Coordinates of C-alpha atoms in Angstrom, one line a residue:
Chain A
M1 CA -63.3 -77.0 27.3
N2 CA -63.9 -74.2 24.9
L3 CA -66.2 -75.9 22.3
K4 CA -67.7 -73.7 19.6
S5 CA -70.6 -74.9 17.5
I6 CA -70.0 -73.9 13.8
E7 CA -72.8 -75.8 12.0
K8 CA -75.8 -77.9 12.7
R9 CA -77.6 -79.3 9.7
L10 CA -80.5 -81.8 9.5
S11 CA -79.6 -84.9 7.6
F12 CA -81.8 -88.0 7.3
G13 CA -83.6 -86.9 10.5
G14 CA -80.4 -86.6 12.6
Q15 CA -78.0 -83.8 13.2
Q16 CA -74.8 -83.2 11.3
C17 CA -72.7 -80.9 13.5
K18 CA -69.4 -79.2 13.2
Y19 CA -67.4 -77.9 16.2
S20 CA -64.1 -76.1 16.7
H21 CA -62.0 -75.9 19.9
Y22 CA -58.5 -75.2 21.1
S23 CA -56.6 -78.4 21.5
E24 CA -54.1 -78.6 24.4
A25 CA -52.6 -81.8 22.9
L26 CA -52.0 -80.3 19.5
Q27 CA -51.5 -76.6 20.6
C28 CA -53.7 -75.2 17.9
D29 CA -57.4 -74.7 16.9
M30 CA -59.1 -77.9 15.6
T31 CA -62.3 -78.7 13.9
F32 CA -64.3 -81.9 13.9
S33 CA -67.7 -83.2 12.9
I34 CA -70.2 -85.4 14.7
Y35 CA -73.5 -86.9 13.5
L36 CA -76.2 -87.6 16.1
P37 CA -79.1 -89.8 15.0
S38 CA -82.8 -88.8 15.4
N39 CA -83.6 -90.9 18.5
R40 CA -80.6 -89.7 20.5
E41 CA -82.7 -88.5 23.4
Q42 CA -84.8 -91.7 23.6
K43 CA -82.3 -94.5 23.6
K44 CA -78.7 -95.5 24.4
I45 CA -76.5 -94.6 21.4
P46 CA -73.1 -96.1 20.7
L47 CA -70.3 -94.1 19.0
I48 CA -68.3 -94.9 15.9
W49 CA -65.0 -93.0 15.2
W50 CA -64.1 -92.4 11.5
L51 CA -60.5 -91.5 10.7
S52 CA -59.9 -90.0 7.2
G53 CA -57.0 -90.4 4.8
L54 CA -54.2 -88.2 3.5
T55 CA -55.2 -84.6 2.5
C56 CA -58.6 -85.0 4.1
T57 CA -60.4 -82.9 6.7
D58 CA -63.6 -83.9 8.6
D59 CA -65.5 -82.8 5.5
N60 CA -64.6 -85.5 3.1
F61 CA -66.4 -88.3 5.0
S62 CA -69.2 -86.0 6.0
Q63 CA -69.9 -84.9 2.4
K64 CA -68.9 -87.8 0.2
S65 CA -69.7 -91.1 1.9
G66 CA -73.4 -90.8 2.5
F67 CA -72.8 -92.3 6.0
Q68 CA -75.6 -90.3 7.6
S69 CA -78.3 -92.6 6.1
L70 CA -76.6 -95.5 7.8
A71 CA -75.9 -93.8 11.1
E72 CA -79.6 -93.0 11.2
K73 CA -80.7 -96.5 10.1
Y74 CA -78.5 -98.1 12.8
Q75 CA -79.0 -95.3 15.3
V76 CA -75.4 -94.7 16.1
A77 CA -73.4 -91.5 16.6
V78 CA -70.3 -90.9 14.3
I79 CA -67.4 -88.6 15.1
I80 CA -65.0 -87.5 12.5
P81 CA -61.7 -85.8 13.6
D82 CA -59.4 -83.8 11.3
T83 CA -56.3 -85.6 10.0
S84 CA -53.6 -83.4 11.6
P85 CA -53.0 -80.2 13.6
R86 CA -53.6 -77.1 11.5
G87 CA -52.6 -73.5 11.2
E88 CA -49.9 -71.0 10.2
N89 CA -47.9 -71.7 13.4
V90 CA -48.0 -75.5 12.8
A91 CA -45.0 -77.2 11.1
D92 CA -45.8 -78.3 7.5
D93 CA -44.2 -79.7 4.4
E94 CA -44.7 -78.9 0.7
A95 CA -45.5 -82.6 0.1
W96 CA -49.2 -83.7 0.3
D97 CA -48.2 -86.8 2.2
L98 CA -46.4 -85.1 5.1
G99 CA -47.3 -82.4 7.6
Q100 CA -50.7 -80.8 7.7
G101 CA -53.4 -83.2 6.4
A102 CA -51.0 -86.1 7.0
G103 CA -50.7 -86.6 10.8
F104 CA -50.7 -90.4 10.6
Y105 CA -52.4 -90.6 14.0
V106 CA -49.0 -91.0 15.9
N107 CA -47.4 -88.9 18.6
A108 CA -44.4 -87.3 17.0
T109 CA -41.1 -87.3 18.9
Q110 CA -38.9 -85.4 16.4
S111 CA -38.4 -81.7 15.7
P112 CA -40.2 -79.7 14.3
W113 CA -43.2 -82.1 14.5
A114 CA -43.3 -83.0 18.2
K115 CA -44.8 -79.7 19.3
N116 CA -48.1 -80.1 17.5
Y117 CA -48.3 -83.6 15.9
Q118 CA -49.7 -85.5 18.9
M119 CA -52.7 -86.9 17.0
Y120 CA -52.8 -90.2 19.0
T121 CA -53.2 -88.3 22.3
Y122 CA -55.6 -85.8 20.7
I123 CA -58.0 -88.6 19.6
T124 CA -57.6 -91.1 22.4
E125 CA -57.7 -88.6 25.3
E126 CA -58.7 -85.0 24.4
L127 CA -61.4 -85.7 21.8
S128 CA -62.4 -88.8 23.7
A129 CA -63.3 -86.6 26.7
I130 CA -65.3 -84.3 24.5
A131 CA -67.3 -86.8 22.4
P132 CA -69.4 -88.3 25.2
T133 CA -70.6 -84.8 26.2
L134 CA -72.2 -84.4 22.8
V135 CA -74.1 -87.7 22.7
P136 CA -77.0 -87.2 25.1
E137 CA -77.6 -90.9 25.9
F138 CA -74.2 -92.4 25.2
S139 CA -74.1 -96.1 25.7
G140 CA -70.4 -96.2 26.4
Q141 CA -69.8 -98.6 23.5
E142 CA -67.3 -97.5 20.8
S143 CA -66.0 -98.8 17.5
I144 CA -63.5 -97.3 15.1
M145 CA -63.0 -97.3 11.3
G146 CA -61.1 -95.3 8.7
H147 CA -59.7 -95.0 5.2
S148 CA -56.2 -95.4 3.9
M149 CA -54.0 -93.4 6.4
G150 CA -57.1 -93.4 8.5
G151 CA -57.4 -97.1 8.1
H152 CA -53.9 -97.4 9.6
G153 CA -55.0 -95.0 12.3
A154 CA -58.2 -97.0 13.1
L155 CA -56.3 -100.2 13.4
V156 CA -53.5 -98.8 15.5
I157 CA -55.8 -96.9 17.9
G158 CA -58.2 -99.8 18.0
M159 CA -55.5 -102.3 18.8
K160 CA -53.6 -100.1 21.3
N161 CA -57.0 -99.7 23.1
A162 CA -58.3 -103.2 22.6
D163 CA -60.4 -103.1 25.8
R164 CA -62.1 -99.9 24.7
F165 CA -63.1 -100.5 21.0
K166 CA -65.5 -103.4 20.3
S167 CA -64.6 -103.7 16.6
I168 CA -62.3 -102.1 14.0
S169 CA -62.8 -101.7 10.3
A170 CA -60.8 -100.1 7.5
F171 CA -61.1 -99.3 3.8
S172 CA -57.8 -99.6 1.8
P173 CA -55.6 -99.3 5.0
I174 CA -51.9 -98.8 5.1
L175 CA -51.4 -102.1 6.9
S176 CA -47.6 -102.2 7.1
P177 CA -46.5 -98.5 7.3
S178 CA -42.9 -99.4 8.3
Q179 CA -42.5 -101.2 5.0
V180 CA -44.2 -98.9 2.4
P181 CA -43.2 -95.4 1.0
W182 CA -46.0 -93.4 2.6
G183 CA -45.3 -94.9 6.1
I184 CA -41.5 -94.8 5.9
K185 CA -41.6 -91.1 4.9
A186 CA -44.0 -90.2 7.7
F187 CA -42.4 -92.3 10.4
S188 CA -38.9 -91.2 9.6
S189 CA -40.0 -87.6 10.0
Y190 CA -42.3 -87.9 13.0
L191 CA -40.6 -90.7 14.9
G192 CA -37.0 -90.6 13.7
E193 CA -34.7 -93.1 12.0
D194 CA -34.7 -95.6 14.8
Q195 CA -37.2 -98.1 13.5
A196 CA -37.6 -99.8 16.9
T197 CA -39.8 -96.8 17.8
W198 CA -42.0 -97.4 14.8
K199 CA -43.3 -100.8 16.0
E200 CA -46.0 -99.5 18.4
W201 CA -47.5 -97.6 15.4
D202 CA -47.6 -100.5 12.9
S203 CA -50.7 -102.7 12.6
T204 CA -48.6 -105.6 11.3
E205 CA -46.7 -105.5 14.7
L206 CA -49.7 -104.9 16.9
I207 CA -51.7 -107.8 15.4
Q208 CA -49.2 -110.2 16.9
E209 CA -50.5 -109.4 20.4
S210 CA -53.5 -111.3 21.6
G211 CA -57.0 -110.2 22.5
M212 CA -57.5 -107.7 19.7
P213 CA -61.0 -106.6 18.6
P214 CA -62.5 -108.3 15.5
I215 CA -61.4 -106.6 12.3
L216 CA -63.0 -106.1 8.9
I217 CA -61.0 -104.8 6.0
S218 CA -62.2 -103.9 2.4
Q219 CA -59.7 -103.3 -0.4
G220 CA -60.5 -102.4 -4.0
S221 CA -58.6 -104.5 -6.6
A222 CA -58.3 -101.5 -9.0
D223 CA -56.9 -99.2 -6.3
T224 CA -53.9 -97.4 -7.9
F225 CA -52.1 -97.4 -4.5
Y226 CA -52.5 -101.2 -4.1
P227 CA -50.4 -103.1 -3.4
E228 CA -47.4 -100.6 -3.2
Q229 CA -48.7 -98.7 -0.2
L230 CA -51.4 -101.0 1.0
E231 CA -49.8 -104.4 0.9
E232 CA -51.6 -107.0 3.2
T233 CA -49.6 -110.2 3.1
T234 CA -47.5 -109.9 6.2
F235 CA -50.4 -108.5 8.2
L236 CA -52.7 -111.3 7.3
E237 CA -50.0 -113.9 8.1
H238 CA -49.5 -112.4 11.5
A239 CA -53.2 -112.3 12.1
Q240 CA -53.6 -116.0 11.1
K241 CA -50.6 -117.1 13.2
N242 CA -52.2 -115.3 16.2
N243 CA -55.7 -116.7 15.6
Q244 CA -56.9 -113.1 15.3
E245 CA -60.4 -112.6 13.7
V246 CA -59.7 -110.6 10.5
Q247 CA -62.1 -110.5 7.5
Y248 CA -60.2 -109.2 4.5
S249 CA -62.4 -108.6 1.4
K250 CA -60.9 -107.8 -2.0
E251 CA -63.5 -106.0 -4.0
E252 CA -63.1 -106.5 -7.8
G253 CA -62.8 -103.4 -9.9
Y254 CA -63.1 -100.8 -7.1
D255 CA -60.6 -98.0 -6.6
H256 CA -59.3 -95.9 -3.7
S257 CA -62.1 -93.3 -3.8
Y258 CA -65.2 -92.4 -1.8
F259 CA -67.3 -94.2 -4.5
F260 CA -65.7 -97.4 -3.2
I261 CA -66.2 -96.4 0.5
A262 CA -69.9 -95.5 -0.1
T263 CA -70.6 -98.8 -1.8
F264 CA -69.4 -101.0 1.1
L265 CA -70.1 -98.7 4.0
D266 CA -73.4 -100.4 5.0
E267 CA -71.4 -103.7 5.4
H268 CA -69.0 -101.9 7.7
F269 CA -71.7 -100.3 9.8
A270 CA -73.5 -103.7 10.1
F271 CA -70.3 -105.3 11.2
H272 CA -69.8 -102.7 13.9
M273 CA -73.4 -102.8 15.1
K274 CA -73.1 -106.5 15.6
H275 CA -70.3 -105.9 18.1
L276 CA -71.7 -102.8 19.6
K277 CA -74.9 -104.5 20.8
Chain B
M1 CA -68.9 -86.4 -32.0
N2 CA -65.5 -86.2 -30.2
L3 CA -66.3 -87.8 -26.9
K4 CA -63.4 -88.4 -24.6
S5 CA -63.6 -90.7 -21.6
I6 CA -62.0 -89.1 -18.5
E7 CA -63.0 -91.5 -15.7
K8 CA -64.8 -94.7 -15.1
R9 CA -65.3 -95.7 -11.5
L10 CA -67.2 -98.6 -10.0
S11 CA -69.9 -97.4 -7.6
F12 CA -72.6 -99.6 -6.1
G13 CA -72.0 -102.1 -8.8
G14 CA -72.6 -99.6 -11.6
Q15 CA -70.3 -97.3 -13.5
Q16 CA -69.7 -93.6 -12.6
C17 CA -68.3 -92.1 -15.8
K18 CA -67.0 -88.7 -16.7
Y19 CA -66.6 -87.5 -20.3
S20 CA -65.4 -84.3 -22.0
H21 CA -66.3 -83.1 -25.5
Y22 CA -66.3 -80.0 -27.7
S23 CA -69.7 -78.5 -27.7
E24 CA -70.9 -76.8 -30.9
A25 CA -73.8 -75.2 -29.1
L26 CA -71.6 -73.6 -26.4
Q27 CA -68.4 -73.2 -28.6
C28 CA -66.2 -74.6 -25.8
D29 CA -65.0 -77.8 -24.2
M30 CA -67.5 -79.3 -21.8
T31 CA -67.4 -82.0 -19.1
F32 CA -70.4 -84.1 -17.9
S33 CA -70.9 -87.2 -15.8
I34 CA -73.2 -90.2 -16.3
Y35 CA -74.0 -93.2 -14.1
L36 CA -74.9 -96.5 -15.7
P37 CA -76.4 -99.2 -13.4
S38 CA -75.1 -102.7 -13.2
N39 CA -77.7 -104.5 -15.3
R40 CA -77.5 -102.0 -18.2
E41 CA -76.7 -104.7 -20.8
Q42 CA -79.5 -107.0 -19.7
K43 CA -82.6 -104.8 -19.5
K44 CA -84.1 -101.6 -20.8
I45 CA -82.9 -98.6 -18.8
P46 CA -84.6 -95.2 -18.5
L47 CA -82.6 -92.0 -18.1
I48 CA -82.9 -89.2 -15.5
W49 CA -81.3 -85.8 -16.0
W50 CA -79.9 -83.9 -13.0
L51 CA -79.3 -80.2 -13.3
S52 CA -77.2 -78.6 -10.6
G53 CA -77.3 -75.2 -8.9
L54 CA -75.2 -72.1 -8.9
T55 CA -71.4 -72.5 -8.7
C56 CA -71.7 -76.3 -9.2
T57 CA -70.1 -78.6 -11.8
D58 CA -71.1 -82.2 -12.6
D59 CA -69.1 -83.2 -9.5
N60 CA -71.3 -81.8 -6.8
F61 CA -74.2 -84.2 -7.3
S62 CA -71.9 -87.1 -8.2
Q63 CA -69.9 -86.7 -5.0
K64 CA -72.3 -85.3 -2.5
S65 CA -75.8 -86.8 -3.0
G66 CA -75.2 -90.5 -2.8
F67 CA -77.5 -90.9 -5.8
Q68 CA -75.6 -93.9 -7.1
S69 CA -77.1 -96.3 -4.5
L70 CA -80.6 -95.2 -5.7
A71 CA -79.8 -95.3 -9.5
E72 CA -78.5 -98.8 -8.9
K73 CA -81.5 -99.8 -6.7
Y74 CA -84.0 -98.5 -9.4
Q75 CA -81.8 -99.5 -12.3
V76 CA -81.9 -96.1 -14.0
A77 CA -79.1 -94.1 -15.8
V78 CA -78.4 -90.6 -14.6
I79 CA -76.7 -87.9 -16.6
I80 CA -75.3 -84.7 -14.9
P81 CA -74.3 -81.8 -17.2
D82 CA -72.2 -78.8 -16.1
T83 CA -74.0 -75.6 -15.2
S84 CA -72.6 -73.3 -17.9
P85 CA -70.1 -73.0 -20.7
R86 CA -66.5 -72.9 -19.3
G87 CA -63.0 -71.6 -20.2
E88 CA -60.7 -68.6 -20.6
N89 CA -62.4 -67.6 -23.9
V90 CA -65.9 -67.7 -22.4
A91 CA -67.5 -64.6 -21.0
D92 CA -67.6 -64.5 -17.2
D93 CA -68.5 -62.2 -14.3
E94 CA -66.8 -61.7 -10.9
A95 CA -70.0 -62.5 -9.1
W96 CA -70.7 -66.1 -8.3
D97 CA -74.3 -65.9 -9.5
L98 CA -73.6 -64.7 -13.0
G99 CA -71.5 -66.2 -15.9
Q100 CA -69.5 -69.4 -15.5
G101 CA -71.2 -71.8 -13.1
A102 CA -74.5 -69.8 -13.5
G103 CA -75.9 -70.5 -16.9
F104 CA -79.5 -70.7 -15.8
Y105 CA -80.2 -73.2 -18.6
V106 CA -81.4 -70.5 -21.0
N107 CA -80.3 -69.5 -24.5
A108 CA -78.7 -66.1 -24.1
T109 CA -79.5 -63.4 -26.6
Q110 CA -77.4 -60.5 -25.3
S111 CA -73.7 -59.6 -25.7
P112 CA -71.2 -60.9 -24.5
W113 CA -73.2 -63.9 -23.4
A114 CA -75.0 -65.0 -26.5
K115 CA -71.9 -66.6 -28.2
N116 CA -71.5 -69.3 -25.5
Y117 CA -74.4 -69.3 -23.1
Q118 CA -76.8 -71.6 -25.1
M119 CA -77.3 -74.1 -22.2
Y120 CA -80.9 -74.9 -23.2
T121 CA -79.9 -76.0 -26.7
Y122 CA -76.8 -77.8 -25.3
I123 CA -78.9 -79.9 -23.0
T124 CA -82.0 -80.5 -25.1
E125 CA -80.3 -81.1 -28.4
E126 CA -76.5 -81.7 -28.2
L127 CA -76.2 -83.6 -25.0
S128 CA -79.6 -85.3 -25.7
A129 CA -78.0 -86.7 -28.9
I130 CA -75.0 -88.0 -27.0
A131 CA -76.7 -89.5 -23.9
P132 CA -78.5 -92.3 -25.6
T133 CA -75.3 -93.5 -27.2
L134 CA -73.9 -94.1 -23.7
V135 CA -76.8 -96.2 -22.4
P136 CA -76.5 -99.6 -24.0
E137 CA -80.2 -100.6 -23.7
F138 CA -81.9 -97.1 -23.4
S139 CA -85.6 -97.5 -23.0
G140 CA -86.3 -94.1 -24.5
Q141 CA -88.0 -92.9 -21.3
E142 CA -86.7 -89.8 -19.6
S143 CA -87.4 -87.7 -16.5
I144 CA -85.6 -84.6 -15.3
M145 CA -84.7 -83.1 -11.8
G146 CA -82.5 -80.5 -10.3
H147 CA -81.5 -78.2 -7.4
S148 CA -82.0 -74.5 -6.9
M149 CA -81.0 -72.9 -10.3
G150 CA -81.0 -76.5 -11.6
G151 CA -84.5 -76.9 -10.2
H152 CA -85.6 -73.9 -12.3
G153 CA -83.7 -75.6 -15.2
A154 CA -85.5 -78.9 -14.7
L155 CA -88.9 -77.3 -14.6
V156 CA -88.3 -75.1 -17.6
I157 CA -86.8 -77.8 -19.7
G158 CA -89.3 -80.4 -18.6
M159 CA -92.3 -78.2 -19.3
K160 CA -91.0 -76.9 -22.6
N161 CA -90.6 -80.5 -23.7
A162 CA -93.7 -81.9 -22.0
D163 CA -94.1 -84.7 -24.6
R164 CA -90.5 -85.9 -23.9
F165 CA -90.1 -85.9 -20.1
K166 CA -92.4 -88.3 -18.1
S167 CA -92.0 -86.4 -14.8
I168 CA -90.1 -83.4 -13.3
S169 CA -88.8 -82.9 -9.8
A170 CA -86.9 -80.2 -8.0
F171 CA -85.2 -79.4 -4.7
S172 CA -85.4 -75.8 -3.6
P173 CA -86.1 -74.5 -7.1
I174 CA -86.1 -70.9 -8.2
L175 CA -89.8 -71.1 -9.2
S176 CA -90.3 -67.5 -10.2
P177 CA -87.0 -66.3 -11.7
S178 CA -88.6 -63.1 -13.2
Q179 CA -89.6 -62.0 -9.6
V180 CA -86.5 -62.8 -7.5
P181 CA -83.0 -61.3 -7.3
W182 CA -81.0 -64.2 -8.7
G183 CA -83.3 -64.6 -11.7
I184 CA -83.7 -60.9 -12.4
K185 CA -79.9 -60.4 -12.4
A186 CA -79.4 -63.4 -14.7
F187 CA -82.3 -62.8 -17.1
S188 CA -81.4 -59.1 -17.4
S189 CA -77.9 -60.0 -18.5
Y190 CA -78.6 -63.1 -20.6
L191 CA -82.0 -62.1 -22.1
G192 CA -82.0 -58.2 -21.9
E193 CA -84.3 -55.8 -20.2
D194 CA -87.5 -56.7 -22.2
Q195 CA -89.3 -58.8 -19.7
A196 CA -91.6 -60.2 -22.4
T197 CA -88.6 -62.4 -23.5
W198 CA -88.3 -63.8 -20.0
K199 CA -91.6 -65.6 -19.9
E200 CA -90.6 -68.7 -21.8
W201 CA -87.9 -69.3 -19.2
D202 CA -90.1 -68.9 -16.1
S203 CA -91.8 -71.9 -14.5
T204 CA -94.5 -69.7 -13.1
E205 CA -95.5 -68.7 -16.7
L206 CA -95.0 -72.2 -18.2
I207 CA -97.2 -73.9 -15.6
Q208 CA -100.2 -72.0 -17.0
E209 CA -100.1 -74.1 -20.2
S210 CA -101.9 -77.5 -20.2
G211 CA -100.5 -81.0 -20.4
M212 CA -97.4 -80.6 -18.3
P213 CA -95.7 -83.6 -16.7
P214 CA -96.4 -84.4 -13.1
I215 CA -94.1 -82.4 -10.7
L216 CA -92.6 -83.0 -7.3
I217 CA -90.9 -80.2 -5.3
S218 CA -89.1 -80.4 -2.0
Q219 CA -88.2 -77.2 -0.1
G220 CA -86.4 -77.0 3.3
S221 CA -88.0 -74.7 5.8
A222 CA -84.6 -73.6 7.2
D223 CA -83.2 -72.8 3.7
T224 CA -81.5 -69.4 4.1
F225 CA -82.5 -68.5 0.4
Y226 CA -86.1 -69.2 1.2
P227 CA -88.5 -67.5 0.5
E228 CA -86.5 -64.6 -1.0
Q229 CA -85.1 -66.5 -4.0
L230 CA -87.4 -69.5 -3.9
E231 CA -90.8 -68.1 -3.4
E232 CA -93.6 -70.6 -4.4
T233 CA -96.9 -68.9 -3.9
T234 CA -97.7 -67.7 -7.5
F235 CA -96.3 -70.9 -9.0
L236 CA -98.6 -73.0 -6.9
E237 CA -101.6 -70.7 -7.6
H238 CA -101.1 -71.0 -11.3
A239 CA -100.6 -74.8 -11.0
Q240 CA -103.9 -75.2 -9.1
K241 CA -105.8 -72.9 -11.4
N242 CA -104.6 -75.0 -14.3
N243 CA -105.3 -78.4 -12.6
Q244 CA -101.7 -79.2 -12.9
E245 CA -100.3 -82.1 -10.7
V246 CA -97.8 -80.5 -8.4
Q247 CA -96.8 -82.1 -5.1
Y248 CA -95.0 -79.4 -3.0
S249 CA -93.4 -80.7 0.2
K250 CA -92.1 -78.3 2.9
E251 CA -89.5 -80.2 4.9
E252 CA -89.2 -78.8 8.5
G253 CA -85.7 -77.8 9.6
Y254 CA -83.8 -78.7 6.4
D255 CA -81.5 -76.2 4.6
H256 CA -80.3 -75.6 1.0
S257 CA -77.4 -78.2 1.1
Y258 CA -76.7 -81.6 -0.3
F259 CA -77.5 -83.0 3.2
F260 CA -81.1 -82.0 2.4
I261 CA -81.0 -83.4 -1.1
A262 CA -79.5 -86.7 0.0
T263 CA -82.2 -87.1 2.7
F264 CA -85.1 -86.9 0.2
L265 CA -83.5 -88.2 -2.9
D266 CA -85.0 -91.7 -2.6
E267 CA -88.5 -90.1 -2.6
H268 CA -87.7 -88.2 -5.8
F269 CA -86.3 -91.3 -7.6
A270 CA -89.3 -93.3 -6.5
F271 CA -91.6 -90.6 -8.0
H272 CA -89.8 -90.6 -11.3
M273 CA -89.7 -94.4 -11.5
K274 CA -93.4 -94.5 -11.1
H275 CA -93.8 -92.4 -14.2
L276 CA -90.9 -94.0 -16.2
K277 CA -92.5 -97.5 -16.1

């Protein structure tokens, strides 16, 4: 493991850190951020994963959400991966919703994407091996959350690893990627035209299985991508049919931005902390 | 007044707004942001001015400080001007610390700057006439704060208008611009080589006058620009000699970034609210 420390900044008494490393899963250099609260040497600290949306890097949540005050208040570590493999030798597309910045947290099977776009393996195996080494007194307890494409990622990763993650939450998630333009475009490219292969990456399919972690979802009513990309009806029907614990909150007047995320982030942290204890 | 609404976003129950307008003082189009808390129609609301640092626009504080949760908590409006005139027809310099993004909140007297660089008049007159029209139940009470170059701006504008501003606060301010590289470069360009003309724009001079508003200053000990650009000794000596109320807090391990600002912003809002009531 060739981890390189790029930045360590004090924030609300804890440490906001940025690292880079060569990723074997993605075959390129990657950057991620992690926040460690102030009492990390004195007590057992759980870990929350944050997955960002289209076009984002690890910086968006670090700089725009104000999450550090909450991570410090609740004494939890937070890790923020990038949203795709990166670099000149990594396949890309001119569109902002495909290629670099738009990995969709799947393992691609199609050319030219398959070589680098293994974000699921990167997060659930490679970065999951690194993260605990950075949290001095890691409690072993983990939850996962995300925004938009990262909300889809948090739900898929959380449900595919239901024995590992204590709770899942999402802001404005792409709940039915196989049915909406963003998801169809990405899945067609990364996974190919056979839609049978899309099911394992679609929350609306996964929620039909039993024993999923509790889920909290917040959606702004004034989100310009809602409902076209973020439609929830089928997901919620499947959840109800399966007696799955899903709290879906429609927030009147809020949009798709980090102003929305910042406003309801305390509620999401409180939800996770309830399940991490 | 040709005010154009560009954005209105819900944030912590209040409204984060962005406007553009043609500025007579600056002879160019300008953009600013203002936050209005949720109860703005029901009760008298004071106003806090935030002045940003070098290279910033109104977006940096809006997006990176998390101030909205505090403005909502304390029920205060916050207005955030840009840091200089802008546009193709506005004089500029290749350096990041001179010209556009680096107005230093003075009224320039030298060519080619004098035509547009009238930031002091823009803020204290032009924008000061606009701001109250946007706060439905404005209490008439104002305070001012800022960061780095904007900390210098807040101190200078606050002290030059001591009967208007109830309190002044600053993060990592340029306290003695006439003595440090950033200030000497800017003042030489905007005000000319006669240093007698610099005095009215220098906090360390202004603090020698009596009847100044109470002042709170926070400075990170790990700030890479400290003490070279942000030296405080003479300012504090003059304040003490003049029995001026200055609280100067050195915060161990914090740097020059918005991670530092976000951490201590509640303390600054609480300070201002004490004087705004």
